[in-house]
Amino acid sequence: LPFAGFAARKEVMDSLEPSMHGGTYGGNPVCAAAAHAVLDILEEPGFLDKANAQAEKLFGAVKKQKGLLNPRASGMMIAFDLPTKQACSAFLKHMLEEHSIIFFAPCGIEGTTLRVMPPLTIGDEEVAHVCSALDETCNALFA
């Protein structure tokens, strides 16, 4: 659900007249309720620790794979390079067709970088599935 917010210094906010600033997402009660529910989840005790632990598991699985080059991460944002565009395409195809995983996305100017940004709420079963799929895919493509 789309939701947006707007913030500015007091002098900017004070300078706005009615209807000078608007948006298609403003005031939607369903979206506001969804945003509130997300904030409730983010404020749960241990939420950030759990998300960081899941990120470490995923990044650990990426780092140990042959064929995945220059792995890097910032929290749940993980990226790595593949040797060629063809390897990148083969990796994506294998992850989709063999494991139904679609959240790896190509990026970068060379077309050989993949990034993954799973949701912070990714569960243990999903992490285990992705880690297993990484093992199997890299063994199939790079062994």
Rosetta silent file (secondary structure, phi, psi, omega in degrees, C-alpha in Angstrom):
SEQUENCE: LPFAGFAARKEVMDSLEPSMHGGTYGGNPVCAAAAHAVLDILEEPGFLDKANAQAEKLFGAVKKQKGLLNPRASGMMIAFDLPTKQACSAFLKHMLEEHSIIFFAPCGIEGTTLRVMPPLTIGDEEVAHVCSALDETCNALFA
SCORE:     score description
SCORE:     0.000 S_00000001
   1 L     0.000  131.994 -179.764    0.000    0.000    0.000 S_00000001
   2 L   -73.728  139.203  177.444    1.443    3.398   -0.886 S_00000001
   3 L  -152.605  139.883 -179.536    2.103    5.769    1.952 S_00000001
   4 L  -140.767  157.343  175.075    4.192    8.916    2.129 S_00000001
   5 L  -133.044  161.819 -179.310    5.145   11.543    4.616 S_00000001
   6 L  -136.318  130.102  178.006    6.488   15.061    4.315 S_00000001
   7 L  -138.342  147.066  178.159    8.733   16.875    6.756 S_00000001
   8 L  -158.099  168.792  175.857   10.555   20.191    6.598 S_00000001
   9 L   -58.831  155.123 -177.190   11.973   22.919    8.785 S_00000001
  10 H   -54.962  -42.824 -177.600    9.401   24.954   10.702 S_00000001
  11 H   -65.325  -31.661  176.152    9.838   28.029    8.519 S_00000001
  12 H   -71.029  -47.931 -179.874    9.142   25.994    5.393 S_00000001
  13 H   -60.522  -40.796  179.740    6.073   24.340    6.893 S_00000001
  14 H   -66.488  -23.689 -178.040    4.793   27.696    8.130 S_00000001
  15 H   -81.790  -11.752 -177.375    5.143   29.165    4.628 S_00000001
  16 L   -80.138  130.603  174.433    2.778   26.634    3.040 S_00000001
  17 L   -90.783  159.783  175.640   -0.754   27.775    2.323 S_00000001
  18 L   -52.794  136.275  178.753   -3.646   25.298    2.152 S_00000001
  19 L    72.141    7.355  176.331   -3.424   23.143   -1.004 S_00000001
  20 L   -75.198  -28.800  179.209    0.165   24.269   -1.792 S_00000001
  21 L  -131.038  126.940  179.045    1.478   20.812   -1.021 S_00000001
  22 L  -148.817  174.532  178.437   -0.449   17.625   -1.633 S_00000001
  23 L  -161.134  157.942 -179.655    0.040   14.073   -2.707 S_00000001
  24 L   -71.733  -14.849 -177.003   -1.868   11.116   -3.945 S_00000001
  25 L   -98.488   -8.493 -172.807   -0.936    9.164   -0.811 S_00000001
  26 L   -70.065  131.561  169.671   -2.003   11.698    1.785 S_00000001
  27 L    79.946    4.204  179.857   -4.749   10.863    4.226 S_00000001
  28 L   -71.544  115.849 -174.711   -5.630    7.378    3.011 S_00000001
  29 H   -66.330  -32.441  178.544   -6.918    5.658    6.181 S_00000001
  30 H   -67.529  -45.121  178.856   -6.114    2.126    4.984 S_00000001
  31 H   -64.710  -38.857  178.440   -2.539    3.108    4.151 S_00000001
  32 H   -63.606  -40.626  177.908   -2.206    4.954    7.449 S_00000001
  33 H   -64.966  -40.539  178.659   -3.370    1.841    9.337 S_00000001
  34 H   -64.682  -43.393  178.560   -0.863   -0.306    7.415 S_00000001
  35 H   -61.899  -40.168  178.551    1.948    2.162    8.167 S_00000001
  36 H   -63.888  -40.520  178.345    0.992    2.125   11.850 S_00000001
  37 H   -63.924  -38.862  176.866    1.102   -1.686   11.867 S_00000001
  38 H   -62.579  -44.660  178.665    4.585   -1.605   10.316 S_00000001
  39 H   -61.685  -37.072  176.579    5.770    0.792   13.011 S_00000001
  40 H   -59.960  -42.865  179.554    4.352   -1.566   15.658 S_00000001
  41 H   -65.139  -45.293 -178.482    6.440   -4.412   14.200 S_00000001
  42 H   -62.276  -26.794 -178.047    9.586   -2.273   14.026 S_00000001
  43 L   -91.406   -1.812  179.269    9.167   -1.342   17.701 S_00000001
  44 L   -63.683  140.443  177.981    8.785   -4.935   18.918 S_00000001
  45 L   -58.851  132.314  177.471   11.508   -5.951   21.391 S_00000001
  46 L    83.775   -3.182 -176.652   14.289   -7.832   19.614 S_00000001
  47 H   -58.430  -50.315 -177.393   13.083   -6.973   16.104 S_00000001
  48 H   -65.305  -38.720  177.550   16.329   -5.334   14.985 S_00000001
  49 H   -61.348  -42.313  178.860   18.453   -8.073   16.565 S_00000001
  50 H   -64.475  -45.129  179.138   16.449  -10.716   14.683 S_00000001
  51 H   -61.729  -42.492  178.454   16.741   -8.822   11.382 S_00000001
  52 H   -64.267  -38.708  178.102   20.500   -8.434   11.869 S_00000001
  53 H   -64.817  -41.225  178.304   20.874  -12.135   12.644 S_00000001
  54 H   -64.471  -41.506  178.512   18.958  -13.063    9.480 S_00000001
  55 H   -61.426  -41.782  178.930   21.141  -10.672    7.450 S_00000001
  56 H   -63.394  -40.109  177.455   24.282  -12.279    8.872 S_00000001
  57 H   -62.316  -47.066 -179.079   23.030  -15.758    7.902 S_00000001
  58 H   -64.391  -44.843 -179.424   22.248  -14.643    4.352 S_00000001
  59 H   -66.299  -37.206  175.707   25.517  -12.780    3.933 S_00000001
  60 H   -60.067  -40.111  178.503   27.434  -15.737    5.356 S_00000001
  61 H   -66.558  -38.228  178.098   25.822  -17.978    2.745 S_00000001
  62 H   -66.536  -46.572 -175.162   26.771  -15.542   -0.028 S_00000001
  63 H   -61.311  -29.499 -175.150   30.380  -15.175    1.181 S_00000001
  64 L   -85.893   -5.032 -174.691   31.055  -18.918    1.154 S_00000001
  65 L   -83.671  134.839  170.173   29.939  -19.505   -2.448 S_00000001
  66 L   -73.513  138.897  177.880   32.366  -20.128   -5.258 S_00000001
  67 L    96.251  -18.414  176.257   31.529  -17.942   -8.220 S_00000001
  68 L   -97.177  111.053 -170.873   29.999  -15.088   -6.222 S_00000001
  69 E   -99.456  150.860  173.427   32.631  -12.365   -6.334 S_00000001
  70 E    49.899   51.976  179.420   33.194   -9.279   -4.190 S_00000001
  71 E   -66.179  139.870  177.470   30.356   -9.891   -1.713 S_00000001
  72 E  -146.858  155.664 -177.168   29.312   -6.820    0.261 S_00000001
  73 E  -153.894  151.715  168.036   26.494   -5.970    2.610 S_00000001
  74 E  -137.170   97.551 -174.559   24.944   -3.248    4.675 S_00000001
  75 L    62.877 -128.101 -176.906   22.431   -4.932    6.916 S_00000001
  76 L   -84.134   -2.900  175.847   19.869   -6.733    4.781 S_00000001
  77 E   -88.847  114.728 -174.718   21.113   -5.107    1.549 S_00000001
  78 E  -125.045  138.986  176.967   23.484   -7.655   -0.008 S_00000001
  79 E  -140.207  156.959  175.064   25.270   -7.528   -3.350 S_00000001
  80 E  -157.858  162.814  179.515   27.827   -9.607   -5.206 S_00000001
  81 E  -107.289  154.920  171.882   29.327   -9.823   -8.661 S_00000001
  82 L  -118.845  157.466 -172.213   29.335  -12.651  -11.151 S_00000001
  83 L   -65.102  -30.075 -177.031   32.082  -13.138  -13.723 S_00000001
  84 L  -144.581  165.597  174.095   29.936  -12.426  -16.808 S_00000001
  85 H   -62.848  -36.584  179.463   26.495  -11.216  -17.883 S_00000001
  86 H   -63.789  -40.976  177.249   25.783  -14.780  -19.000 S_00000001
  87 H   -64.310  -38.256  178.290   26.611  -16.098  -15.520 S_00000001
  88 H   -61.854  -47.631  179.030   24.330  -13.447  -14.050 S_00000001
  89 H   -63.294  -42.362 -179.972   21.457  -14.526  -16.318 S_00000001
  90 H   -64.311  -39.547  178.382   22.081  -18.208  -15.609 S_00000001
  91 H   -61.649  -50.798 -179.363   22.091  -17.554  -11.849 S_00000001
  92 H   -60.566  -43.856 -179.785   18.787  -15.657  -11.979 S_00000001
  93 H   -62.112  -44.624 -179.167   17.174  -18.290  -14.220 S_00000001
  94 H   -65.121  -43.885  179.919   18.281  -21.148  -11.974 S_00000001
  95 H   -62.294  -37.620  179.151   17.107  -19.428   -8.782 S_00000001
  96 H   -72.891  -53.694 -172.015   13.696  -18.782  -10.366 S_00000001
  97 H   -73.422  -33.735 -176.553   13.122  -22.085  -12.145 S_00000001
  98 H   -96.049  -23.114 -172.652   14.622  -24.437   -9.573 S_00000001
  99 H  -131.816    0.330 -179.747   13.862  -22.626   -6.326 S_00000001
 100 L    55.800   35.612  179.632   11.062  -20.088   -7.057 S_00000001
 101 L  -106.917  123.735 -176.077   13.261  -17.282   -5.742 S_00000001
 102 L  -120.692    1.499 -171.624   12.815  -13.950   -7.462 S_00000001
 103 L   -89.854   12.772  168.130   14.240  -11.363   -5.079 S_00000001
 104 E   -89.362  135.876 -177.290   17.721  -11.185   -6.625 S_00000001
 105 E  -133.617  138.433  176.730   17.911   -8.246   -9.035 S_00000001
 106 E   -70.341  147.127  175.783   20.575   -7.154  -11.507 S_00000001
 107 E  -156.857  175.818  179.190   22.194   -3.783  -10.945 S_00000001
 108 L    89.984  159.663 -174.063   25.410   -1.960  -11.741 S_00000001
 109 L   -79.193  -20.909 -178.753   26.772   -0.602  -14.981 S_00000001
 110 L   -88.022  -15.117 -177.700   28.486   -3.808  -16.129 S_00000001
 111 L    76.424   17.178 -179.131   25.404   -6.006  -15.807 S_00000001
 112 L  -119.020    9.801  179.617   27.290   -8.512  -13.656 S_00000001
 113 E  -107.075  136.140  173.395   26.165   -7.379  -10.192 S_00000001
 114 E  -118.318  144.804  176.318   23.207   -8.851   -8.354 S_00000001
 115 E  -127.059  154.763  175.902   21.617   -7.387   -5.269 S_00000001
 116 E  -138.774  134.168  177.940   19.152   -8.772   -2.820 S_00000001
 117 L  -135.870   75.552  178.862   17.088   -6.830   -0.305 S_00000001
 118 L   -66.803  162.628  178.821   14.750   -9.242    1.447 S_00000001
 119 L   -64.400  148.433  178.059   12.207   -7.870    3.880 S_00000001
 120 L   -61.797  -17.803 -178.293   13.439   -7.209    7.398 S_00000001
 121 L   -93.868   11.380 -178.656   10.737   -9.633    8.537 S_00000001
 122 L   -56.104  135.247 -175.550   12.152  -12.605    6.587 S_00000001
 123 L   -92.052  172.996 -178.447   11.656  -15.753    8.634 S_00000001
 124 H   -60.211  -42.467 -179.396   13.898  -18.659    9.506 S_00000001
 125 H   -63.964  -41.272  179.331   12.330  -20.978    6.908 S_00000001
 126 H   -66.738  -40.884  178.130   12.784  -18.437    4.112 S_00000001
 127 H   -62.719  -44.918  178.850   16.404  -17.788    5.103 S_00000001
 128 H   -61.302  -40.643  178.771   17.109  -21.522    5.166 S_00000001
 129 H   -62.661  -45.664 -179.719   15.471  -21.894    1.743 S_00000001
 130 H   -64.885  -43.500  179.714   17.555  -19.078    0.235 S_00000001
 131 H   -61.846  -43.664  176.900   20.774  -20.413    1.769 S_00000001
 132 H   -63.532  -42.819  179.294   20.074  -23.903    0.440 S_00000001
 133 H   -64.397  -38.036  176.028   19.172  -22.495   -2.985 S_00000001
 134 H   -61.222  -47.251  177.642   22.408  -20.511   -3.068 S_00000001
 135 H   -55.898  -51.771 -175.232   24.413  -23.662   -2.310 S_00000001
 136 H   -66.280  -42.977 -178.770   22.640  -25.702   -4.949 S_00000001
 137 H   -64.671  -46.068 -179.893   22.677  -22.974   -7.612 S_00000001
 138 H   -66.975  -36.654  174.459   26.351  -22.165   -7.156 S_00000001
 139 H   -63.343  -40.519 -179.713   27.263  -25.852   -7.176 S_00000001
 140 H   -68.826  -37.767 -174.289   25.291  -26.338  -10.390 S_00000001
 141 H   -93.410  -31.422 -169.292   26.752  -23.279  -12.134 S_00000001
 142 H  -120.896    0.039 -177.853   30.271  -22.863  -10.774 S_00000001
 143 L   -77.588    0.000    0.000   31.490  -26.267   -9.549 S_00000001
